[in-house]
């Protein structure tokens, strides 16, 4: 699995001399991915899911860049995140619409009212509580087959049959969520779409202002009949592949680098790292890198793999080549085996690419036995974060960076 390299590679820019790990977030690539969704669903509005700190990439800069790209509807998981979006967009997009996917927790309505947030109401109990608290706009989430959040089929039938439920309710959005959008061939996709279309047909006359939304990133690529009025992508905006088994149509947004702290030799027959798990017959050269599982570089990327895990060892890019992880990933350190590189190719102070154009997010995730979503949302607080535009890191940043990535 490969992604298109983001251009120019952030590895060309210098980093602070004292930074161990550096996370570069390409806001131009983010905007390009937003436009990619607009091109895919030209007749629908393109909202953005920015829950979990914008999938780990930083809510404030991401929300601001998306608003600038034309996004007017934002989705978060909980009210506190919605409040953060509201504050991030103050003076930039004060009229942004903010939906809270996890709905209304008991007694939480005042927070929604204060910050102008719209709950995605997921049960008749939530609808009742919202109606009793306010006549402000809300969304209603229908469960069409995922069996997670949303009005159950029984509740949906009651809601559709009985007009009394609608009184005093300003429904701005009718929504449902696909369980299998990462697998375009899955039969549940069409089943959910048909069930949702029936709900929308029944309810839109009653709520003429309401827009309908079904598709996440993967759903946006299932065809125009999945678009309805509004799509709500997340992962694709951030450069992750929404599909389990298709090429990634998105540009790389996040690039993680780690500093080379030391280059040294491991004598023949000796091991490196905790558990003495990695031994070689011959002499090895290694680079010790300044990042680890505390930075979200999963311990399951150790090589040889940890027992009982469906994982493969990690790979990093150094000096224009891809080299393997050696031994256990520890909290703050990774060891890379650079025996295959020419002597002198890697020096103390260089930067290794852990995730990015040369080592795609979804490849890292696959090797770790997880998804790009989990890798992004696990990126640690310790990375020095840079938000770039035009491929440039903000000024005032200096340091050695000979580690060029390959693509
Ligand atoms: C997270 C989420 C999305 C976005 O999904 P992606 O696969 O990241 O595009 C959309 N809708 C709901 C209800 C979600 O929970």
XYZ file of C-alpha atoms and ligand atoms in Angstrom:
422
model
C 0.000 0.000 0.000
C 1.355 3.380 -0.994
C 0.191 6.924 -0.858
C 1.143 9.679 -3.209
C 4.035 11.621 -1.715
C 3.053 15.031 -0.444
C 5.004 17.672 -2.262
C 7.450 18.956 -1.326
C 8.386 16.366 1.272
C 8.367 17.931 4.746
C 11.685 16.123 5.271
C 13.268 18.893 3.205
C 12.550 21.406 5.943
C 14.757 21.908 8.974
C 13.729 20.962 12.517
C 14.546 22.413 15.943
C 17.883 21.131 17.161
C 16.473 19.860 20.458
C 13.405 18.110 19.033
C 13.361 14.315 19.318
C 10.146 13.641 17.441
C 8.616 16.063 14.964
C 5.104 15.847 13.554
C 4.489 17.857 10.402
C 0.893 18.469 9.395
C 0.434 19.639 5.829
C -2.605 21.937 5.828
C -2.468 22.246 2.033
C -2.832 18.469 1.723
C -5.730 18.639 4.187
C -7.450 21.251 2.002
C -6.705 19.195 -1.123
C -8.317 16.155 0.484
C -11.352 18.288 1.393
C -11.624 19.319 -2.275
C -11.278 15.663 -3.289
C -14.501 14.975 -1.384
C -16.191 17.984 -3.006
C -15.245 16.609 -6.429
C -16.560 13.168 -5.472
C -19.871 14.495 -4.169
C -20.437 17.686 -6.190
C -24.143 17.907 -5.313
C -23.717 17.412 -1.585
C -22.345 19.603 1.168
C -19.034 18.318 2.531
C -18.872 18.467 6.318
C -15.846 17.401 8.351
C -15.505 15.048 11.290
C -12.988 16.593 13.685
C -13.610 14.412 16.746
C -10.722 13.194 18.925
C -8.626 16.317 18.376
C -9.145 16.088 14.607
C -8.000 12.450 14.589
C -4.984 13.420 16.659
C -3.747 16.137 14.310
C -4.799 19.180 16.346
C -8.335 20.526 16.457
C -7.665 24.263 16.249
C -5.400 24.470 13.201
C -7.300 21.707 11.407
C -10.742 23.247 11.994
C -9.474 26.674 10.928
C -7.922 25.287 7.727
C -11.075 23.348 6.885
C -13.264 26.422 7.450
C -10.959 28.320 5.110
C -11.356 25.537 2.537
C -15.110 26.111 2.666
C -16.301 23.690 5.316
C -19.345 24.930 7.238
C -20.465 21.826 9.157
C -18.288 20.135 11.771
C -18.870 16.880 13.636
C -17.345 16.028 17.003
C -17.926 13.179 19.440
C -18.789 15.138 22.563
C -19.899 18.563 23.691
C -16.525 19.643 25.100
C -15.009 19.066 21.663
C -17.823 21.084 20.120
C -17.063 23.944 22.446
C -13.395 23.762 21.364
C -14.438 23.953 17.692
C -16.650 26.943 18.470
C -13.738 28.696 20.157
C -11.267 27.756 17.388
C -13.545 29.292 14.770
C -14.341 32.477 16.661
C -13.897 35.427 14.321
C -13.239 33.050 11.381
C -16.475 31.124 10.970
C -18.838 32.155 13.745
C -21.786 30.691 11.879
C -20.265 27.191 11.607
C -22.696 24.384 12.353
C -21.400 21.935 14.960
C -22.937 18.507 15.499
C -22.188 16.293 18.488
C -22.285 12.667 17.345
C -22.524 11.049 20.771
C -25.795 12.856 21.375
C -27.247 14.250 24.553
C -26.113 12.978 27.921
C -28.628 13.494 30.743
C -28.646 17.097 31.941
C -26.128 18.288 29.314
C -28.522 20.436 27.240
C -27.360 23.780 28.766
C -23.839 23.254 27.377
C -25.251 22.644 23.896
C -27.387 25.768 24.161
C -24.571 27.976 25.445
C -22.179 27.068 22.614
C -24.726 26.637 19.851
C -24.078 22.903 19.457
C -26.517 20.471 17.889
C -26.837 17.025 19.470
C -27.300 13.977 17.231
C -30.190 12.547 19.228
C -30.010 8.770 19.311
C -33.106 7.666 21.223
C -36.658 8.784 21.987
C -35.460 9.561 25.530
C -32.860 11.987 24.160
C -35.446 13.551 21.851
C -37.823 14.066 24.803
C -35.109 15.619 26.915
C -34.007 17.987 24.126
C -37.608 19.054 23.420
C -38.136 19.796 27.084
C -34.961 21.892 27.228
C -35.087 23.947 24.018
C -36.482 24.431 20.546
C -33.013 24.915 19.066
C -31.962 22.778 16.074
C -30.874 19.180 16.511
C -30.053 16.094 14.460
C -31.724 12.721 14.727
C -29.577 9.650 14.291
C -31.302 6.501 13.005
C -29.784 3.066 13.391
C -30.140 1.367 10.001
C -28.088 -1.734 10.743
C -24.938 -0.902 12.635
C -26.585 -1.531 16.007
C -24.568 1.022 17.850
C -25.946 4.552 18.327
C -29.202 5.740 16.807
C -32.966 5.202 17.126
C -33.619 1.470 16.932
C -35.936 0.214 14.191
C -38.773 0.065 16.734
C -38.162 3.620 17.917
C -37.791 4.770 14.305
C -41.179 3.268 13.449
C -42.783 4.973 16.452
C -41.154 8.273 15.587
C -42.310 8.087 11.974
C -45.850 6.972 12.818
C -46.647 9.488 15.511
C -46.677 13.171 14.649
C -46.680 14.099 18.341
C -42.969 13.389 18.489
C -42.263 16.156 16.004
C -43.971 19.009 17.860
C -41.516 21.650 19.038
C -38.627 19.841 17.381
C -36.394 21.718 14.918
C -34.728 18.872 13.088
C -31.863 20.198 10.957
C -30.292 16.859 10.103
C -31.474 13.283 9.607
C -28.529 10.930 9.767
C -27.378 7.331 9.889
C -23.959 5.680 9.833
C -22.594 2.905 7.616
C -21.045 -0.126 9.297
C -19.085 -1.448 6.286
C -18.181 1.515 4.078
C -14.539 0.346 4.054
C -15.709 -2.663 2.021
C -17.609 -1.423 -1.054
C -18.750 -4.965 -1.873
C -20.438 -5.546 1.487
C -24.178 -6.176 1.176
C -24.988 -4.209 4.328
C -24.128 -0.950 2.517
C -27.107 -1.144 0.159
C -29.385 -2.411 2.929
C -28.542 0.562 5.102
C -28.909 3.000 2.210
C -32.384 1.664 1.374
C -33.525 1.806 4.991
C -32.190 5.336 5.347
C -33.759 6.516 2.077
C -37.130 5.276 3.341
C -36.720 7.192 6.616
C -35.716 10.368 4.773
C -38.639 10.129 2.334
C -41.047 9.707 5.206
C -39.675 12.464 7.417
C -38.458 15.198 5.080
C -42.010 16.471 4.427
C -42.444 16.830 8.188
C -39.066 18.539 8.605
C -38.646 20.472 5.349
C -35.507 22.181 6.656
C -33.740 18.920 7.463
C -30.816 17.697 5.369
C -29.928 14.013 5.162
C -26.505 12.457 5.741
C -25.305 8.859 5.538
C -21.757 8.726 4.176
C -18.420 8.832 5.988
C -15.153 8.843 3.982
C -15.638 5.379 2.520
C -19.357 5.940 1.943
C -18.589 8.988 -0.189
C -17.030 6.639 -2.762
C -19.918 4.167 -2.912
C -21.812 6.217 -5.503
C -24.007 9.296 -5.678
C -26.998 7.517 -4.130
C -25.016 7.374 -0.874
C -24.381 11.136 -0.803
C -27.843 12.481 0.102
C -27.448 16.186 1.092
C -24.333 16.095 3.247
C -21.339 13.789 3.540
C -19.280 13.674 6.723
C -15.780 12.395 6.077
C -13.066 12.075 8.686
C -10.136 9.763 7.917
C -9.760 10.686 4.247
C -9.310 14.351 5.118
C -6.337 13.325 7.252
C -4.758 11.228 4.530
C -5.823 7.813 5.820
C -7.178 5.174 3.472
C -10.894 4.614 4.118
C -10.791 1.314 2.251
C -9.547 -2.031 3.463
C -8.412 -3.195 0.021
C -8.243 -0.292 -2.442
C -5.606 2.302 -3.240
C -5.651 5.426 -1.127
C -7.043 8.384 -3.096
C -5.826 10.954 -0.556
C -2.688 13.000 -0.017
C -0.421 12.473 2.967
C -1.218 14.997 5.693
C 0.782 13.787 8.708
C 4.504 13.059 8.666
C 6.286 11.896 11.819
C 10.053 12.041 12.143
C 12.345 10.886 14.940
C 15.888 12.051 15.613
C 18.860 9.718 15.295
C 20.441 9.867 18.766
C 23.276 7.425 18.117
C 24.718 5.222 15.418
C 26.615 2.211 16.687
C 27.569 -1.407 16.137
C 26.069 -4.437 17.796
C 28.688 -7.207 18.057
C 28.014 -10.508 16.316
C 25.701 -12.741 18.305
C 24.498 -9.966 20.625
C 20.978 -8.615 20.957
C 19.469 -5.142 21.132
C 16.708 -3.830 23.371
C 14.394 -5.188 26.060
C 13.907 -8.901 26.238
C 17.059 -9.433 24.137
C 14.626 -10.425 21.412
C 16.669 -9.417 18.377
C 19.930 -11.220 17.768
C 21.970 -11.569 14.584
C 24.879 -13.808 13.636
C 26.935 -11.007 12.171
C 27.896 -7.524 13.247
C 25.013 -5.074 12.853
C 24.923 -1.314 12.603
C 21.989 0.330 14.337
C 20.503 3.801 14.677
C 18.793 4.634 17.965
C 15.772 6.882 17.320
C 14.118 9.355 19.698
C 10.513 8.144 19.671
C 8.678 5.169 21.088
C 5.318 3.846 22.130
C 4.718 6.933 24.284
C 4.627 8.790 20.969
C 2.160 6.362 19.479
C 4.726 4.217 17.692
C 3.051 0.970 18.661
C 4.995 -1.643 20.585
C 3.464 -4.153 18.206
C 5.883 -2.763 15.586
C 8.747 -4.509 17.394
C 10.770 -6.962 15.318
C 10.798 -9.908 15.701
C 7.067 -9.558 16.403
C 5.747 -9.936 19.898
C 4.232 -13.358 20.525
C 0.493 -13.836 19.865
C 0.126 -10.722 17.750
C -0.975 -10.500 14.138
C 1.627 -7.872 13.459
C 4.763 -7.382 11.394
C 7.851 -5.457 12.360
C 7.953 -1.741 11.630
C 9.917 -0.036 8.884
C 11.379 3.464 8.921
C 12.956 5.622 6.208
C 16.549 6.741 6.706
C 19.011 8.157 4.201
C 16.607 7.541 1.353
C 16.072 3.873 2.160
C 13.597 1.781 4.068
C 15.100 -0.138 6.980
C 13.577 -2.424 9.603
C 13.036 -1.935 13.309
C 15.341 -4.125 15.408
C 14.107 -5.492 18.725
C 11.416 -4.112 20.992
C 9.975 -0.658 20.565
C 10.389 0.947 23.989
C 8.657 3.946 25.546
C 10.993 6.621 24.204
C 13.273 4.783 21.778
C 13.212 2.738 18.615
C 16.219 0.887 17.206
C 16.546 0.704 13.420
C 18.825 -1.828 11.730
C 20.913 0.147 9.227
C 23.365 -2.627 8.352
C 22.083 -2.536 4.743
C 22.974 1.152 4.333
C 26.419 2.330 3.217
C 28.669 3.145 6.123
C 28.407 6.820 7.005
C 24.988 7.184 5.367
C 23.352 7.932 8.710
C 24.726 10.313 11.322
C 23.800 11.409 14.790
C 21.220 14.221 14.462
C 19.593 12.932 11.261
C 15.868 12.457 11.077
C 14.166 9.122 10.379
C 10.690 9.114 8.880
C 8.359 6.928 10.942
C 5.112 7.798 9.139
C 4.704 9.826 5.969
C 5.226 9.761 2.211
C 7.919 7.063 2.382
C 6.281 4.966 5.101
C 2.537 5.366 4.549
C 0.251 5.641 7.541
C -1.812 2.647 6.506
C 1.285 0.516 6.008
C 2.438 1.384 9.532
C -1.047 0.519 10.775
C -1.142 -2.794 8.916
C 2.241 -3.781 10.315
C 1.086 -2.832 13.804
C -2.064 -4.935 13.369
C -4.427 -1.962 13.464
C -5.940 0.862 11.370
C -4.685 4.278 10.289
C -7.398 5.740 12.542
C -5.765 4.274 15.631
C -2.233 5.244 14.593
C -3.281 8.883 14.031
C -5.280 9.187 17.239
C -2.373 7.637 19.180
C 0.227 10.191 18.050
C 1.641 11.465 21.309
C 1.805 14.914 22.836
C 5.590 14.886 22.806
C 6.061 15.468 19.087
C 7.040 18.989 18.167
C 4.171 19.908 15.895
C 4.504 21.986 12.757
C 1.626 23.074 10.586
C 2.831 23.777 7.075
C 1.470 25.653 4.112
C 3.144 25.657 0.741
C 5.395 22.850 2.004
C 7.129 25.212 4.420
C 7.681 24.934 8.121
C 7.257 28.244 9.970
C 10.483 30.205 10.379
C 12.686 30.171 13.483
C 13.292 26.466 13.158
C 16.794 25.108 12.698
C 18.573 21.754 12.829
C 20.258 19.043 10.868
C 18.163 16.980 8.559
C 20.003 14.815 6.120
C 17.419 12.031 6.273
C 15.666 12.209 2.927
C 12.620 10.078 2.415
C 11.936 7.808 -0.500
C 8.582 7.482 -2.177
C -16.229 8.997 12.923
C -17.510 9.124 12.187
C -17.531 9.565 10.845
C -16.274 9.734 10.024
O -15.840 8.462 9.608
P -14.524 8.252 8.694
O -14.504 6.807 8.422
O -13.376 8.719 9.507
O -14.722 9.101 7.483
C -18.757 9.821 10.260
N -19.910 9.605 10.936
C -19.932 9.127 12.216
C -21.229 8.895 12.892
C -18.729 8.866 12.871
O -18.754 8.375 14.109
